[in-house]
Coordinates of C-alpha atoms in Angstrom, one line a residue:
M1 CA 11.5 24.1 -8.4
R2 CA 11.7 22.8 -4.8
I3 CA 8.9 21.6 -2.5
R4 CA 9.4 22.1 1.2
S5 CA 7.4 22.4 4.4
A6 CA 6.1 25.9 4.9
G7 CA 7.8 28.0 7.5
P8 CA 6.0 30.6 9.7
G9 CA 7.3 33.4 7.5
D10 CA 5.8 31.9 4.4
L11 CA 2.2 32.1 5.5
P12 CA 1.4 35.7 4.4
A13 CA 2.9 34.8 1.0
L14 CA 0.4 32.0 0.8
Q15 CA -2.5 34.4 1.2
D16 CA -1.0 36.5 -1.6
I17 CA -0.8 33.4 -3.8
E18 CA -4.5 32.6 -3.0
R19 CA -5.6 36.0 -4.0
A20 CA -3.7 35.9 -7.2
A21 CA -4.9 32.4 -8.0
G22 CA -8.5 33.5 -7.5
E23 CA -8.4 36.3 -10.1
P24 CA -8.8 34.0 -13.2
F25 CA -12.2 32.9 -11.8
R26 CA -13.4 36.5 -12.5
D27 CA -13.1 35.9 -16.2
L28 CA -15.4 32.8 -15.9
G29 CA -18.2 34.8 -14.3
M30 CA -17.3 33.7 -10.8
P31 CA -16.5 37.0 -9.1
D32 CA -17.5 35.6 -5.6
V33 CA -14.8 33.0 -5.9
A34 CA -12.3 35.5 -7.1
D35 CA -13.1 37.8 -4.2
D36 CA -13.1 35.0 -1.6
A37 CA -10.8 35.6 1.3
P38 CA -7.7 33.4 1.5
P39 CA -7.3 31.0 4.4
A40 CA -6.7 32.9 7.7
L41 CA -3.2 32.9 9.1
D42 CA -4.2 30.8 12.1
T43 CA -5.7 28.1 9.7
L44 CA -2.5 28.0 7.7
E45 CA -0.5 27.9 10.9
R46 CA -2.6 24.9 12.2
H47 CA -1.8 23.0 8.9
R48 CA 1.9 24.0 9.1
R49 CA 2.3 22.8 12.7
A50 CA 0.6 19.5 11.8
G51 CA 3.1 19.1 9.0
R52 CA 0.5 19.3 6.2
C53 CA 1.4 22.6 4.6
W54 CA 3.8 22.5 1.7
V55 CA 5.1 25.2 -0.6
A56 CA 6.8 25.2 -3.9
A57 CA 9.6 27.7 -4.6
E58 CA 12.1 28.3 -7.3
A59 CA 15.0 27.7 -5.0
P60 CA 15.6 27.1 -1.3
G61 CA 14.8 30.3 0.6
D62 CA 12.8 31.8 -2.3
R63 CA 9.4 33.2 -1.8
P64 CA 6.7 30.5 -2.5
I65 CA 5.0 30.4 -5.8
A66 CA 2.4 27.7 -4.8
Y67 CA 1.1 25.9 -1.8
L68 CA -1.0 22.9 -0.7
I69 CA -2.7 22.3 2.7
A70 CA -4.3 19.0 3.6
E71 CA -6.1 17.1 6.4
P72 CA -6.7 13.4 7.0
V73 CA -10.4 12.6 6.3
D74 CA -11.8 9.0 6.5
G75 CA -8.5 7.2 5.7
A76 CA -7.4 9.6 2.9
L77 CA -5.5 12.8 2.8
H78 CA -8.0 15.5 1.8
V79 CA -6.5 18.4 -0.2
E80 CA -8.2 21.4 1.3
Q81 CA -6.4 23.8 -1.0
V82 CA -3.8 23.8 -3.7
S83 CA -3.1 27.1 -5.3
V84 CA -0.4 28.2 -7.8
H85 CA 0.4 31.8 -8.5
P86 CA -0.7 32.5 -12.1
R87 CA 2.9 33.5 -13.0
A88 CA 3.9 29.9 -12.3
A89 CA 1.0 28.2 -13.9
R90 CA 1.3 25.5 -16.5
R91 CA 4.8 24.4 -15.3
G92 CA 3.8 21.3 -13.3
V93 CA 3.9 23.0 -9.9
G94 CA 0.4 21.9 -8.8
A95 CA 1.1 18.3 -10.0
A96 CA 4.4 18.3 -8.1
L97 CA 2.7 19.5 -4.9
L98 CA 0.0 16.8 -5.3
A99 CA 2.7 14.1 -5.8
H100 CA 4.4 15.3 -2.6
A101 CA 1.1 15.1 -0.7
A102 CA 0.6 11.6 -2.1
G103 CA 4.0 10.6 -0.8
H104 CA 3.2 12.0 2.6
A105 CA -0.1 10.1 2.6
R106 CA 1.5 6.8 1.6
E107 CA 4.0 7.1 4.4
R108 CA 1.2 7.4 6.9
G109 CA -0.8 4.5 5.5
L110 CA -3.5 6.6 4.0
T111 CA -5.2 5.1 0.9
A112 CA -6.0 8.0 -1.3
L113 CA -5.9 11.7 -2.0
T114 CA -9.3 13.4 -2.1
L115 CA -10.5 16.9 -2.9
T116 CA -13.5 18.9 -3.8
T117 CA -13.5 21.2 -6.8
F118 CA -15.5 23.0 -9.5
A119 CA -16.7 20.5 -12.1
D120 CA -16.5 22.9 -15.1
V121 CA -13.5 25.0 -14.5
P122 CA -10.7 23.8 -16.8
W123 CA -7.9 24.1 -14.2
N124 CA -10.1 22.3 -11.6
A125 CA -11.9 18.9 -12.2
P126 CA -10.6 18.4 -15.8
Y127 CA -7.1 19.1 -14.6
Y128 CA -7.4 16.7 -11.7
A129 CA -8.8 14.0 -14.0
R130 CA -5.7 14.2 -16.1
L131 CA -3.7 13.6 -13.0
G132 CA -5.6 10.4 -12.2
F133 CA -8.4 11.6 -9.9
R134 CA -11.9 10.3 -10.6
T135 CA -15.2 11.9 -9.7
L136 CA -17.0 10.2 -6.9
T137 CA -20.7 9.4 -7.1
G138 CA -23.1 10.2 -4.2
P139 CA -22.9 6.7 -2.6
E140 CA -19.1 6.8 -2.7
L141 CA -18.9 9.9 -0.5
T142 CA -17.6 9.2 2.9
P143 CA -19.1 10.9 6.0
G144 CA -16.2 13.3 6.1
L145 CA -16.6 14.2 2.4
R146 CA -20.3 14.7 2.9
R147 CA -19.5 17.1 5.8
I148 CA -17.0 19.0 3.7
R149 CA -19.5 19.4 0.8
A150 CA -22.2 20.6 3.3
E151 CA -19.8 23.2 4.6
E152 CA -19.0 24.3 1.0
A153 CA -22.7 24.5 0.2
G154 CA -23.2 26.6 3.3
H155 CA -20.6 29.0 2.0
G156 CA -22.4 29.4 -1.3
L157 CA -20.1 27.4 -3.5
D158 CA -22.9 25.3 -4.9
R159 CA -23.9 28.2 -7.2
W160 CA -21.5 26.4 -9.6
P161 CA -21.3 22.6 -10.1
R162 CA -18.9 21.0 -7.6
V163 CA -17.6 17.4 -7.3
C164 CA -15.6 15.3 -5.0
M165 CA -12.7 13.5 -6.5
R166 CA -10.3 10.7 -5.4
A167 CA -7.0 9.3 -6.5
G168 CA -6.0 6.0 -5.0
L169 CA -2.5 5.6 -3.8

């Protein structure tokens, strides 16, 4: 497996990955998450142009099997989305993308990776905890993380318990 910056031609494949990665949520009684639209092409392109959109592929030139997009937030690199196609799950692809993002963050003097995720979904908060992320308490949330959580709540994601997590670098 190889991690590289996303190219313009990769972006539609990232939407396909997102749709496929959403399907397992249906089995957990979260059909709205499963049916949620993937990031728009212009959103993905904005991250790509900023150098914060990476893909994992089996070999150079192959179609991506996973991706990660991120944005600096309050001195940390905030992982906005990391998705792995179910056919590539349980092979360390997500962990490799997160490690790549951590290297990017370190090079830029950022202090941590942060993310928001579902607390009770096995491949969400429990998975990130195994990778060294810890759940933040209310007073630990930075202004940027509070803004992100408010946006998520506005999109209806608080129907299921959500948490903010952080991994120091």
